[in-house]
Short mmCIF file of C-alpha atoms in Angstrom, two decimals:
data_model
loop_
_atom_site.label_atom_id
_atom_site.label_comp_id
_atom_site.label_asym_id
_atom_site.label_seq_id
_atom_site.Cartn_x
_atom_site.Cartn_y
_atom_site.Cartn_z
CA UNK A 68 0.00 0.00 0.00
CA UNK A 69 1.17 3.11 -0.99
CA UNK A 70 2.93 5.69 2.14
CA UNK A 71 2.10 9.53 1.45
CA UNK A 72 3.95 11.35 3.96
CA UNK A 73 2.32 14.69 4.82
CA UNK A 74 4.85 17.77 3.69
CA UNK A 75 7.00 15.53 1.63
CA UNK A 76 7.93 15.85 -2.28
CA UNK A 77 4.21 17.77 -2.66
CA UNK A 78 3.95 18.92 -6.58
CA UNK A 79 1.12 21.48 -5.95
CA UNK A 80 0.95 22.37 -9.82
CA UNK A 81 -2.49 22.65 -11.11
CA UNK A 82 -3.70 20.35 -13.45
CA UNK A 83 -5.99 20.00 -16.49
CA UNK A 84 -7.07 16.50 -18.40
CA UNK A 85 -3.96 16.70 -20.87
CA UNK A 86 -1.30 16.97 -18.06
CA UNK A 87 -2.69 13.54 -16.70
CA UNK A 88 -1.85 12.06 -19.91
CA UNK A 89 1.59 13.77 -19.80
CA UNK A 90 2.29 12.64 -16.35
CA UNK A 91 2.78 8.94 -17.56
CA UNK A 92 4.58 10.00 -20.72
CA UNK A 93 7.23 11.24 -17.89
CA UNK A 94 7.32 8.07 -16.68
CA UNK A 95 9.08 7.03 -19.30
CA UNK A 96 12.84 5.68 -19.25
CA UNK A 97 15.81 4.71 -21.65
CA UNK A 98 16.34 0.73 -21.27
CA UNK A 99 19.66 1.62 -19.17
CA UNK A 100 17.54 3.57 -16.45
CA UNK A 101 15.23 0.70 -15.96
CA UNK A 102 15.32 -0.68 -12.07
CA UNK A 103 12.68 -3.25 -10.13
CA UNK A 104 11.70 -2.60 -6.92
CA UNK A 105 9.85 -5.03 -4.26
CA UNK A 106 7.78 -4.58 -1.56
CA UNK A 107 8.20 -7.10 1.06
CA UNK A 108 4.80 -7.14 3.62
CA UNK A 109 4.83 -9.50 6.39
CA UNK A 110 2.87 -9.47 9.52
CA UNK A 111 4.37 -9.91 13.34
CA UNK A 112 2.67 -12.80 14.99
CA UNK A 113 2.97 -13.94 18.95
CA UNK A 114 4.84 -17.17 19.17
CA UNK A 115 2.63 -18.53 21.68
CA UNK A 116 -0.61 -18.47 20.25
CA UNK A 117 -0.12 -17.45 16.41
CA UNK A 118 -2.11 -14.06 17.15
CA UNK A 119 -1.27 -10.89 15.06
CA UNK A 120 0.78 -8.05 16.95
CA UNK A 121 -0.82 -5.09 16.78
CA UNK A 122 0.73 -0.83 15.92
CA UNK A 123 0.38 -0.40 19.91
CA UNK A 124 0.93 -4.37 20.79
CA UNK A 125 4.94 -3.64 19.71
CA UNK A 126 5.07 -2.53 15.89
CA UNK A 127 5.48 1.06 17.04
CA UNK A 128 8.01 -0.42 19.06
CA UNK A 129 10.22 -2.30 16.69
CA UNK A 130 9.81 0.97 14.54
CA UNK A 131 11.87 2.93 17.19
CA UNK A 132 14.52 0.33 17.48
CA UNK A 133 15.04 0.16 14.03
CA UNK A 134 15.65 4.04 14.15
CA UNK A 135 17.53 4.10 16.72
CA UNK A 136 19.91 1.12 16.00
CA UNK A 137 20.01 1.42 11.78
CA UNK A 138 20.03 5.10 11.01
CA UNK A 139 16.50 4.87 9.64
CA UNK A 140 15.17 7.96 9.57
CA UNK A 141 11.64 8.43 11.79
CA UNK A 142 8.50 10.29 10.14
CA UNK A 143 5.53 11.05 12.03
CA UNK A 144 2.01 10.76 11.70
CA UNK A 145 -0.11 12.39 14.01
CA UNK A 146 2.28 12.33 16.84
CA UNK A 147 3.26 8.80 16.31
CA UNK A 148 5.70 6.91 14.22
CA UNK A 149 4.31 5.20 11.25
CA UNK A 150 7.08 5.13 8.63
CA UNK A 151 10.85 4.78 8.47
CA UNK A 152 13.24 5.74 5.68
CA UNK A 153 17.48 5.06 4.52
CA UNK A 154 18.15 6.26 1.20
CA UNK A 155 15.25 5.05 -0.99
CA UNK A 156 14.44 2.32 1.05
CA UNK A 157 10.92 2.41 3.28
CA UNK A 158 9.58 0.96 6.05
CA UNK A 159 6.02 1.60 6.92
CA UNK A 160 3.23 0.26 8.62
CA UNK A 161 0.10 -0.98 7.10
CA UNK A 162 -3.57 -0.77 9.02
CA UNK A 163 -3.36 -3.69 10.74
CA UNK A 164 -0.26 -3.48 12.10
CA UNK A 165 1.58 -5.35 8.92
CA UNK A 166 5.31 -4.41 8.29
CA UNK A 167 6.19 -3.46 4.64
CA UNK A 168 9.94 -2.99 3.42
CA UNK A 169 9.55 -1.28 -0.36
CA UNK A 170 13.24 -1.76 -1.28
CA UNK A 171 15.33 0.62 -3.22
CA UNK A 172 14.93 0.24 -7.16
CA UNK A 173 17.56 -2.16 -7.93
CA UNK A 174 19.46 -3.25 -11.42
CA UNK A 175 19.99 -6.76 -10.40
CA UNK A 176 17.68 -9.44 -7.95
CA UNK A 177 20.44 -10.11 -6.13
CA UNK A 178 20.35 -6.24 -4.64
CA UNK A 179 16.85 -6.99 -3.76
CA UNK A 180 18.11 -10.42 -2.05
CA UNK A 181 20.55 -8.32 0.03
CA UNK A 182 18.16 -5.66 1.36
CA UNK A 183 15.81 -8.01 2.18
CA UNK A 184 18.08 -10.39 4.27
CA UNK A 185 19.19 -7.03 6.01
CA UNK A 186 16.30 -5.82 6.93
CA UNK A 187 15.23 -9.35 8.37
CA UNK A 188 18.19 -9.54 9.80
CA UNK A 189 17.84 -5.97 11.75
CA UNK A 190 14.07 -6.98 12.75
CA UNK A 191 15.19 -10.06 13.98
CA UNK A 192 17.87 -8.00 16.03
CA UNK A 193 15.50 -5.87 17.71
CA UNK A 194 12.51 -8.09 18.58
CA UNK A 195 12.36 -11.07 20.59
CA UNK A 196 12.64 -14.32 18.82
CA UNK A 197 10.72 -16.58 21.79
CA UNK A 198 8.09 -14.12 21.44
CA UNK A 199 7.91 -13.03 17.98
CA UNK A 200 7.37 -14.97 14.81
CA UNK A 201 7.89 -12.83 11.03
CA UNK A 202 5.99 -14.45 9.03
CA UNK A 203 4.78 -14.04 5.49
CA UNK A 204 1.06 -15.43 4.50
CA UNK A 205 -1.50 -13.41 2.31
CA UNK A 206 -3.96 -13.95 5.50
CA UNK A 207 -3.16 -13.45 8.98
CA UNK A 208 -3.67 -16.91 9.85
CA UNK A 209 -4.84 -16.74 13.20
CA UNK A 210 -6.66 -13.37 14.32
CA UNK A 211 -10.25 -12.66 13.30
CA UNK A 212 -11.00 -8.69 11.92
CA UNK A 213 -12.18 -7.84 15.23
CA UNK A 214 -9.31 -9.28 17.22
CA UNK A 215 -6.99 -6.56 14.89
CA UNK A 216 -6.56 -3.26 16.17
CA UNK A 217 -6.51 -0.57 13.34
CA UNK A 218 -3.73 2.03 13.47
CA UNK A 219 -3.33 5.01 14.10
CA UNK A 220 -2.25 6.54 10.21
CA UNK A 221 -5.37 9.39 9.25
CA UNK A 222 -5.03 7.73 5.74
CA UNK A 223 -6.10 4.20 6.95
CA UNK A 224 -8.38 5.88 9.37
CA UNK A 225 -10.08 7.43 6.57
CA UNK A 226 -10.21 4.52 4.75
CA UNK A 227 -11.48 2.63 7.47
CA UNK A 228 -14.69 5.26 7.13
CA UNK A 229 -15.41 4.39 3.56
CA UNK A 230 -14.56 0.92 2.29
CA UNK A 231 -17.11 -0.45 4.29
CA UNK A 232 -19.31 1.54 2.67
CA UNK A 233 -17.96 -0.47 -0.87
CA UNK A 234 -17.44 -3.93 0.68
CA UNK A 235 -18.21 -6.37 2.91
CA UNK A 236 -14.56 -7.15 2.77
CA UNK A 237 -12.72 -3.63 3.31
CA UNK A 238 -11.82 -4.44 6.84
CA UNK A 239 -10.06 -7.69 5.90
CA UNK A 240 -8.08 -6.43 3.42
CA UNK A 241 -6.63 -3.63 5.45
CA UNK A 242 -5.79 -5.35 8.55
CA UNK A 243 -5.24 -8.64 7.63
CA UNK A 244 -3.70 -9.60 4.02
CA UNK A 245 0.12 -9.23 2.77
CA UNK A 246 1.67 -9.66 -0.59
CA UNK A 247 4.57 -9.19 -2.73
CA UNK A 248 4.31 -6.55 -4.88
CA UNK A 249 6.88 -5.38 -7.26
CA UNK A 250 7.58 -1.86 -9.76
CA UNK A 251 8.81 -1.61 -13.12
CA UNK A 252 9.65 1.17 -15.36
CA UNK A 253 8.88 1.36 -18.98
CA UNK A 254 10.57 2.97 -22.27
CA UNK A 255 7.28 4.68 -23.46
CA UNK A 256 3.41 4.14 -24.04
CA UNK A 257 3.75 1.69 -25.99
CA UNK A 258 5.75 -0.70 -24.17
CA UNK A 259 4.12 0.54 -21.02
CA UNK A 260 0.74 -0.71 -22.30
CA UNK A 261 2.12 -4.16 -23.14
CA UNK A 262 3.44 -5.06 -20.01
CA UNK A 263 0.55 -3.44 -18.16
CA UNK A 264 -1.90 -5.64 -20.17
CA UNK A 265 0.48 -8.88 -19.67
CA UNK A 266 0.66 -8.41 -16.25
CA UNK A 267 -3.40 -8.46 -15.74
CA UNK A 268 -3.81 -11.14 -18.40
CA UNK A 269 -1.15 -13.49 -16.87
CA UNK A 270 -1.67 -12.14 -13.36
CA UNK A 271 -4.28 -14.99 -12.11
CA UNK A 272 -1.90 -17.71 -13.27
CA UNK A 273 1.11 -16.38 -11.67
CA UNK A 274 -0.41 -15.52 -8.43
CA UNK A 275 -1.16 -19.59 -8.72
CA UNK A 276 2.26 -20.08 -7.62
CA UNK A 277 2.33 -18.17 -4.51
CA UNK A 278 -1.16 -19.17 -3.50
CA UNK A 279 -0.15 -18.87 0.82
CA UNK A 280 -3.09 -17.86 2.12
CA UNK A 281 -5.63 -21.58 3.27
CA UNK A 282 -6.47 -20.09 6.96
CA UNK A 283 -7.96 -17.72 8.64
CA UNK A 284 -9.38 -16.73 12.02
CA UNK A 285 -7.51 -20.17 13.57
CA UNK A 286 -9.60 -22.20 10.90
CA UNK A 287 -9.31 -23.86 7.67
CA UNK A 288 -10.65 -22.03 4.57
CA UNK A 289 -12.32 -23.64 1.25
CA UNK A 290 -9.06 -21.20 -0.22
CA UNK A 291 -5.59 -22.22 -1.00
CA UNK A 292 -5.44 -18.03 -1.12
CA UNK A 293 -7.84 -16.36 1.02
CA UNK A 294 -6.56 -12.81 0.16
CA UNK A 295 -7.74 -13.94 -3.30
CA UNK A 296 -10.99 -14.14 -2.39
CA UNK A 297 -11.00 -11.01 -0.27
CA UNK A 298 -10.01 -8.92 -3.02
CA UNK A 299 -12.52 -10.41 -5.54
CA UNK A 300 -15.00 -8.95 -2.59
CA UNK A 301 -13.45 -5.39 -2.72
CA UNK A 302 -14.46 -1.84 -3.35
CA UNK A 303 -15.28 -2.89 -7.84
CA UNK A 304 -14.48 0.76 -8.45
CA UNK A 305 -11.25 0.36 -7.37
CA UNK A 306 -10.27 -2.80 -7.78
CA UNK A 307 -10.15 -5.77 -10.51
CA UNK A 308 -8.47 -7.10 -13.16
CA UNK A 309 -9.45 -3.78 -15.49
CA UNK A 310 -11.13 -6.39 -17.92
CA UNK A 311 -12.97 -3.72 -19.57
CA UNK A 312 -9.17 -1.71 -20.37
CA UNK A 313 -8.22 -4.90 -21.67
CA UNK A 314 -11.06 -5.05 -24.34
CA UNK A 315 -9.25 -2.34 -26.41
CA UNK A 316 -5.63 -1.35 -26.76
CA UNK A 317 -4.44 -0.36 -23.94
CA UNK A 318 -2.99 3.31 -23.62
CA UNK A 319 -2.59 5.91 -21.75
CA UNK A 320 -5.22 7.60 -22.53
CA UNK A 321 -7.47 4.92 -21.65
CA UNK A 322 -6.07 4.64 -17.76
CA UNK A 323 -6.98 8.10 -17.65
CA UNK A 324 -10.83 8.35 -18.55
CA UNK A 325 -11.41 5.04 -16.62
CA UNK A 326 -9.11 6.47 -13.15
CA UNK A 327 -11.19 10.01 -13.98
CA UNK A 328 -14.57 7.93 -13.14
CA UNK A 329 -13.41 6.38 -9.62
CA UNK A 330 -14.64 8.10 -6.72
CA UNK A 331 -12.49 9.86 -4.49
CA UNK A 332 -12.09 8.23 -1.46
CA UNK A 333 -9.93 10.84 0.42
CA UNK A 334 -8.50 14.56 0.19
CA UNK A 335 -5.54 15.73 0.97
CA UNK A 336 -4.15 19.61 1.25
CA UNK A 337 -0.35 18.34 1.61
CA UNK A 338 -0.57 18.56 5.28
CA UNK A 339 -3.67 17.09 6.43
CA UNK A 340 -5.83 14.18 4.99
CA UNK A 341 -10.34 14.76 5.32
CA UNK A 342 -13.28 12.59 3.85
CA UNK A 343 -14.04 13.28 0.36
CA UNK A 344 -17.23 14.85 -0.76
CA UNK A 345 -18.65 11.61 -3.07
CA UNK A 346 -17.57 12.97 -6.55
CA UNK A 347 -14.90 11.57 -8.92
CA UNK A 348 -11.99 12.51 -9.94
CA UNK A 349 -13.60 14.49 -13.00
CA UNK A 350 -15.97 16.22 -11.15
CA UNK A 351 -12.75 17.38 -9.01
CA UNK A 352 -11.16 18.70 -12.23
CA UNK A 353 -14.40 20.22 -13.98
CA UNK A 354 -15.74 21.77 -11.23
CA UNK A 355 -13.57 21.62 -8.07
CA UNK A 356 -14.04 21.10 -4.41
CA UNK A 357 -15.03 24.51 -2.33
CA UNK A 358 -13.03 26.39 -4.73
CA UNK A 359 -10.04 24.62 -5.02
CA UNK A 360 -9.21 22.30 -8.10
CA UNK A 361 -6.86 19.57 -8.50
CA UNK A 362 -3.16 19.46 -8.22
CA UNK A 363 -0.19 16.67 -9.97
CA UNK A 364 -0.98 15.53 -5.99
CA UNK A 365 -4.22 14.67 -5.57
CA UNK A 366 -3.60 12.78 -8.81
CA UNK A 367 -0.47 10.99 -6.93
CA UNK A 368 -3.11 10.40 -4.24
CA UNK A 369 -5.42 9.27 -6.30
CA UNK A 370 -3.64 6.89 -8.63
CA UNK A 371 -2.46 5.00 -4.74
CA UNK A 372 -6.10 4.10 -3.88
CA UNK A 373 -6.73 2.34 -6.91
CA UNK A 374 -6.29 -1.41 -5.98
CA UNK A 375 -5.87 -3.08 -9.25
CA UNK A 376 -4.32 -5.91 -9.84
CA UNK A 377 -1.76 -4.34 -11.86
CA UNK A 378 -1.63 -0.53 -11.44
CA UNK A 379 0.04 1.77 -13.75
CA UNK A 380 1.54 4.92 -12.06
CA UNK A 381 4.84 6.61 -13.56
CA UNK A 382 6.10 3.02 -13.43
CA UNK A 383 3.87 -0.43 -13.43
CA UNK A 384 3.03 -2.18 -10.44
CA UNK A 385 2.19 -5.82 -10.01
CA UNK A 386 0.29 -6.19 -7.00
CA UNK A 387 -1.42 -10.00 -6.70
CA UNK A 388 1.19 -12.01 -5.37
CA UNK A 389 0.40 -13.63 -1.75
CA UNK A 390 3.04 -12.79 0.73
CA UNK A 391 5.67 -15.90 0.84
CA UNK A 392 8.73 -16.16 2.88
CA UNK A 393 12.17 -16.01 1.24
CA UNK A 394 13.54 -17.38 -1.08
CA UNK A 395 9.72 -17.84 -2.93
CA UNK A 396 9.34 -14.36 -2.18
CA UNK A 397 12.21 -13.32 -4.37
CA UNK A 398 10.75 -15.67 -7.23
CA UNK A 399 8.16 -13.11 -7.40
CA UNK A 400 9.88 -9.88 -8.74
CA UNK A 401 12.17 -12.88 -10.40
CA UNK A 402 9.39 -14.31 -12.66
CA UNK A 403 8.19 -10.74 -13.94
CA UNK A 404 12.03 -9.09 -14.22
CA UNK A 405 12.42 -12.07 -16.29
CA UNK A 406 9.00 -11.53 -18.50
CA UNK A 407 8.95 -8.33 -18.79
CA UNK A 408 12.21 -6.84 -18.79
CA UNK A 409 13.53 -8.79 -22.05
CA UNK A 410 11.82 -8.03 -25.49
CA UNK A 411 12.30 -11.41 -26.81
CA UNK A 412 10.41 -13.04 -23.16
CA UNK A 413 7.96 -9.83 -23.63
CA UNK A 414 6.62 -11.14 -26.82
CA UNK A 415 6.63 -14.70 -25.99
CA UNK A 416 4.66 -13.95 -22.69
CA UNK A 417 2.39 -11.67 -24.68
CA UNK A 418 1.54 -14.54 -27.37
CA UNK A 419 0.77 -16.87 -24.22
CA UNK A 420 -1.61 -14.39 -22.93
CA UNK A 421 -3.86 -14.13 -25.69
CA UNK A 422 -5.18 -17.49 -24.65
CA UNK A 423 -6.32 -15.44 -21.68
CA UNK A 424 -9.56 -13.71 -22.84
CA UNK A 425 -10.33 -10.40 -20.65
CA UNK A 426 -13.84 -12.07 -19.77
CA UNK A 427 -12.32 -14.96 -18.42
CA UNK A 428 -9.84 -13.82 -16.33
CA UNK A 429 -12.24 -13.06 -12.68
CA UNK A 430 -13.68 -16.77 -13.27
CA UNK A 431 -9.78 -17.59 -13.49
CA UNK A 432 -8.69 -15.97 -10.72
CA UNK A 433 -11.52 -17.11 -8.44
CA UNK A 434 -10.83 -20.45 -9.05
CA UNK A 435 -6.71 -20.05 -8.79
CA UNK A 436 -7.37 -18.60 -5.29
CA UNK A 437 -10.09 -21.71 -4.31
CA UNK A 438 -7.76 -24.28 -5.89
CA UNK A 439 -4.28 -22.89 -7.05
CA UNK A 440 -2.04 -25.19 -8.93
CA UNK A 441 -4.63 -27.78 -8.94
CA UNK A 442 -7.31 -25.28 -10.90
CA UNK A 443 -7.59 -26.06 -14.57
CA UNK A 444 -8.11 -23.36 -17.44
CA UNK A 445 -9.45 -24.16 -20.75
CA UNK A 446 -8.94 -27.66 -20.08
CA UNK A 447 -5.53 -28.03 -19.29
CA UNK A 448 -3.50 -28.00 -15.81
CA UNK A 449 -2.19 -24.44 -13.97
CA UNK A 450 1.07 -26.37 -13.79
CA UNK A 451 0.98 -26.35 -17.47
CA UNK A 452 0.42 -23.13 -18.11
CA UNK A 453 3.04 -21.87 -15.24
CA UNK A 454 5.17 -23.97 -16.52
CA UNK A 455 5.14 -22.61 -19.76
CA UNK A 456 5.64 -19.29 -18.66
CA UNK A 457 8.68 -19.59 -16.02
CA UNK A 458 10.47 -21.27 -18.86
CA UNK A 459 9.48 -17.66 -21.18
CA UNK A 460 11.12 -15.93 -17.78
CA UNK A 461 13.71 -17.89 -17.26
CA UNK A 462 14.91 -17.53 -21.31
CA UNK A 463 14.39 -14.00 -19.99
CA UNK A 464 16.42 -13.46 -17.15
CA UNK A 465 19.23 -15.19 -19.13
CA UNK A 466 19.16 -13.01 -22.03
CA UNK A 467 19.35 -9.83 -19.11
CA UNK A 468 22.65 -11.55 -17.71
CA UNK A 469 20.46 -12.29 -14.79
CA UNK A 470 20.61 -15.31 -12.41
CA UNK A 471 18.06 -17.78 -12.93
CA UNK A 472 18.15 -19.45 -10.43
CA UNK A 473 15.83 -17.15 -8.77
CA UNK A 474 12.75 -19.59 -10.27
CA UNK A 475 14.23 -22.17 -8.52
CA UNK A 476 11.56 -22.21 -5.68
CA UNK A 477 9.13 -22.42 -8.69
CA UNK A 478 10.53 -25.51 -10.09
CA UNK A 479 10.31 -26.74 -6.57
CA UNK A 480 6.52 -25.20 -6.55
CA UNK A 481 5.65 -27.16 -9.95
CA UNK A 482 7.24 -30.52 -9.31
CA UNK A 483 4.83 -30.37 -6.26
CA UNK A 484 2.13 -29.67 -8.49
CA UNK A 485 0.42 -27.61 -5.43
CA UNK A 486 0.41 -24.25 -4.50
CA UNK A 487 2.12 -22.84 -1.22
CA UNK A 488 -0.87 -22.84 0.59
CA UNK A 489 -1.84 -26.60 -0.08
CA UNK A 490 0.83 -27.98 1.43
CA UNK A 491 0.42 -26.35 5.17
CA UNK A 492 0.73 -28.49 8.32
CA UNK A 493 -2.82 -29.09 10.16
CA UNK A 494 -2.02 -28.42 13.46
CA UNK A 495 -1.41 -25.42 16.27
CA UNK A 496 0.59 -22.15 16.44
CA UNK A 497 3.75 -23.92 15.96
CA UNK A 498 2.96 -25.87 12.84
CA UNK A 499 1.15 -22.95 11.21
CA UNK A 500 3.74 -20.45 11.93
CA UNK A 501 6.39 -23.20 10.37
CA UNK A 502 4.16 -22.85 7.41
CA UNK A 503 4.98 -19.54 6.72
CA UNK A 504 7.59 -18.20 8.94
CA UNK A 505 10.79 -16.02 7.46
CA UNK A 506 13.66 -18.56 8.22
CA UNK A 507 16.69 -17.79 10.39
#
C-alpha cells in the first residue's frame, strides 16, 4: 500500500485533463535507467498463540529500534511513528499493524536479495525471537478482523470510514492480508501498455504459484489463497483485473478516462488528509471542491487508492502475489524481471496471454485462489500453463545476464504440483507459523 507522507515531495501544480496524460509519458525511461523494486509485507505474529501483533501491541516499538539502532530515519504521523526511511528504502506500517519494506529500485535481484536479508536480519535483532514470529502469508492466519486493532495513520483511518461503505470485505483487506508486490519502469506508451496488459492477463496464473493464504481466524478455509478471495470482494471501483481496459488497446489515454470515473475516497491539502465529498476525480477537475481544483498531488493520491491488480503509475506495479517467505518471495519480482524486462520473453509472454480472454480472467482468478495449482483453465493444468511461462522468464532473465536461479523455488513449486498454501501443516501455532515463517 502506498505511504504519502504529509509535507513531503508535494507537486502542488495545477492540473488540467492533458497533463494527466503527460504525467505517464514522464514516466518514461531509456532501457539503461530501468530498475525493479519489491515490496516485502509480512505481519508480526505472537509465538505462543499465532495471534497478530498489533501498531500499539509492539510494531510502534520495533519501529523505534530500528531508528535508533540502523540510522533509519523516523516520520511522524499524528504524533506517532508510522514510517521509516534510509536512502530510498521504506519501512512503513500498514492498518493492521503489517510491516512493509519497499526496497530501493535495484538493477539486479540479487540487490533486492541483500536488502531483504538485512532488513530481516535488523528486525530479527530488535525483537524477541521466543516471542515473535515474522511471518509471510497473504492472510493473517490466526486473528479474526475484530481481534486486529486498526492504526493510528489518518489515511487508513479514513479509509477505514469508507470501504465499508464499498465492501463487505474492506476491513479484511486492510488489517489482515500481505503480498509481494513489485515496480517496473517502462521505455514509453507503448511498451508501457504491453506489459501493463500482460501483467493483468497473466496475473491470475502467476499468483497460482504463490497461492499462501488456506487459513484464517484459527480455521481452515475452502481457499488455497484467502486474500484472493478477499479482493474479488473489494471496493469494484477500485479494484479488478481492469477487464474492460483490456477489451481495447491499452494506452494511456485509456487509464486516464477510466481512473477520472473512480470516486475519491480521500482529500488531501499536503498537510492534512479529510473525507471526500462523493464525486470523482472528473468532477474534481471540472468543477472543483469549495473552490479549489486539483493538483499533480491529488492525482499521486489518487492513482495510490486504486487497488488493481496491476496498477500503472509513472512506473507499473504488479500487485497480486500472496506474501511468501524467502527465497519464494524473491521468485516473485524474479518471474516478472524475467518476463517483462527482455523483449524477446515480452513477446513470448504476450503470445501466451492471448489465450487469456479479458472475460475470463475473474472466473480464473476465483478459481486459482479456491484451488491454485490444482485449478484447470481451458482444459488443461495451472502447472501447465506456469510452466510454460517460467520457462518464457527464465529464457528471460538469461538473455538480461540475470541469475536464474531465482525460479528455482518455482521448479520446486511445480514438481509439487500444489500451491504454497496446499501444502500447510494441520495443526497449532507452531505448525502454522512453520508454514509460513521467514527462516533464520
Amino acid at each position: 500500500m502506498s505511504t504519502h507522507l504529509p509535507g513531503t515531495g508535494i507537486d502542488d501544480t495545477p492540473v488540467a485533463e492533458s497533463d494527466l496524460v503527460d504525467y505517464f509519458h514522464g514516466g518514461a525511461k531509456p532501457r539503461s535507467a530501468w530498475r525493479v523494486g519489491a515490496e516485502f509485507e509480512k505481519i508480526a505474529a505472537d509465538r505462543s498463540t499465532g495471534r497478530q501483533i498489533g501498531f500499539d501491541d509492539g510494531i510502534e516499538t520495533v519501529l523505534r529500534a530500528l531508528a535508533l539502532l540502523f540510522s533509519w530515519e523516523p516520520h511522524y504521523e499524528s504524533g506517532r511513528l508510522t514510517t521509516l526511511t534510509r536512502g530510498w528504502s521504506t519501512v512503513s506500517v500498514e492498518p493492521g499493524g503489517q510491516l512493509e519494506l519497499s526496497t530501493a529500485p535495484s538493477a539486479h535481484l540479487a540487490e533486492l536479495r541483500s536488502e531483504l536479508d538485512t532488513h530481516l536480519n535488523e528486525l530479527r535483532a530488535v525483537t524477541d525471537p521466543a516471542r515473535i514470529a515474522w511471518i509471510a502469508s497473504g492472510v493473517t492466519p490466526v486473528s479474526t478482523i475484530s481481534e486486529i486493532p486498526l492504526n493510528p495513520r489518518p489515511r487508513h483511518r479514513l479509509m477505514a470510514e469508507y470501504l465499508p461503505t464499498r465492501s463487505a470485505f474492506a476491513l479484511h483487506m486492510m488489517k489482515a492480508t500481505a503480498s509481494t508486490q513489485v515496480t517496473f519502469d517502462f521505455a514509453d506508451e507503448a511498451d508501457a501498455g504491453r506489459k501493463f496488459a500482460l501483467a493483468l492477463r497473466l496475473g491470475p496464473v502467476v499468483n497460482a504459484l504463490f497461492a499462501n493464504a488456506p487459513m484464517f481466524g484459527g480455521r481452515r478455509t475452502e481457499f488455497v489463497s484467502y486474500r484472493g478471495h478477499v479482493w474479488h470482494g473489494m471496493d469494484p471501483d477500485r479494484s479488478g483485473l481492469l477487464t474492460d481496459l483490456l477489451a481495447g488497446e491499452v494506452t494511456f489515454a485509456r487509464w486516464v478516462q477510466l481512473v477520472l470515473d473512480v470516486p475519491l475516497l480521500l482529500l488531501t491539502d499536503g498537510e492534512s488528509l479529510r473525507p471526500a465529498p462523493g464525486v470523482t476525480f472528473r468532477t474534481f477537475l471540472n468543477r472543483g471542491i469549495d473552490g479549489r481544483f486539483p493538483t499533480r498531488h491529488d492525482w499521486d493520491v489518487h492513482l495510490s487508492t486504486m487497488f488493481t491488480e496491476a496498477r500503472l503509475k509513472r512506473f507499473l506495479e504488479v500487485r497480486g502475489a500472496d506474501a511468501t517467505p524467502a527465497p519464494l518471495a524473491l521468485a516473485v519480482p524474479a518471474i516478472w524481471k524475467g518476463l517483462l524486462y527482455d523483449a524477446d520473453a515480452l513477446g513470448a509472454a504476450t503470445d501466451l496471454a492471448r489465450h487469456f480472454k479479458p472475460e475470463e480472467l475473474r472466473p480464473l482468478s476465483e478459481m486459482a485462489s479456491r484451488a491454485g495449482l490444482r485449478a484447470e483453465y481451458r482444459g488443461k493444468p495451472l502447472t501447465d500453463w506456469c510452466r510454460e511461462i517460467v520457462a518464457i522468464a527464465d529464457a528471460g532473465l538469461k538473455h538480461q545476464g540475470e541469475d536464474a536461479t531465482f525460479l528455482d523455488p518455482l521448479r520446486a513449486v511445480l514438481a509439487s504440483g500444489r500451491s504454497p498454501g496446499d501444502v500447510w501443516s494441520k495443526g497449532g501455532a507452531p505448525e502454522v507459523l512453520a508454514a509460513c515463517e521467514y527462516g533464520g
